[in-house]
Amino acid sequence: MFESIKQEIKLIKEKDPAARSAFEILLTYSGLHAVLAHRVAHFCYKNKLFTIARIISQISRFFTGIEIHPGAKIGKGLFIDHGMGVVIGETTEIGDNCLIYQGVTLGGTGKDKGKRHPTLGNNVMIGAGARVLGPFKVGDNAKIAANAVVLEEVPENSTAVGVPARIVKQGGVKICQDLDQIHIPDPVAQELCRHLQRIEKLEKQLNK
């Protein structure tokens, strides 16, 4: 257990330039606290102590602002940076050495049964506010941009951006133009515009 904590702290120091010491990380990093609490909750969950597992996860949520269902499977070296507002669903699986920023949701769409949440490979990075929804895989070394909404599989070594997310880079090679994160098209406004054009066309036909 102590070796596992030491390894988690070491990986956080490597990933976070703001981390000054192991002592500071152990005392003040809510992402570390949430992951350690999850290890205990998950142990209880696997041993069918479901109520105790949920109590532990809810206490952790209260103190850290990070909600991890005790059923989620998390590999080594997960770093949840800042962490507030992160939600990780029951059937989520996370590989080793992943990095998740604040406001991320690894959730479901409400349409699936059984396996409902995503599976992350190793060394995956998910930017602040991103939503990854559904029982698909995000491949090793993939990157998901801040505020992206991912609804389908992301290949390994690729970058996904936008709403809904699309792949803009794979294996270090651009496969389309990067999406402008400031001037993102509004799908609701576009749909309203199409309806207005259709109404105008129908009115002209009625007038004739």
Phi, psi and omega in degrees: 000313181294323178296321179297317179296317179300319180293319178299315181296319179300316180293323177296318179300324180289325186270334187247109180294343180278347182286122184264326183204160177298324180296317178297316180299314182299323184273328194240352185268106183296328178299318177295315180301318181295319180293318179296318177297322179296322180302318180291314181297320181292323175301315178296318181298316180295333179264019174065023173265066192295318182294316178298319179300316180292323178298315179299316182293325180286324174297317178299319179299319180299317185274334186249340185078011182244124182252112177239119178294138182298343178281344181296143179256121185237128179281194182281149169072026174289127176244114175260104186276131186067295165092330186306130176086003177287135177231127181234119187283171190300316185261017175292143173232129183236129180284198184273148171058041178268156181233123181233130179264176186297151175077009181280141173240123170252091192229193179244174180260351184087357183260343188259154175246156180070245177289110188243346189240164187287163173243121178261136174284200180274149174059036178272139176243130179237120184287166185303134174078002181289151177238122177243109194235114176130166186270051181246177184253140168253117190291168179304142174064017179282155177233135177241125186289160178303137176066010175291151174242107186259122184239002179210171188304141176247120181294161178294153178057034181233166179238130180243134179222159169098178181228109349291158186293146173224157182278124179249345180210138178217128182061030180081003182246129177292134177248355171195171179295138175301139179287134176290112185286347180269315183256057179289131179298141180266109183296329179293314179297322179295320180292320177298320179297318178297319179294319178298318178297320179293319179298316178300318180296317180293322178296321178297318179295321179293320179296324178292000000 
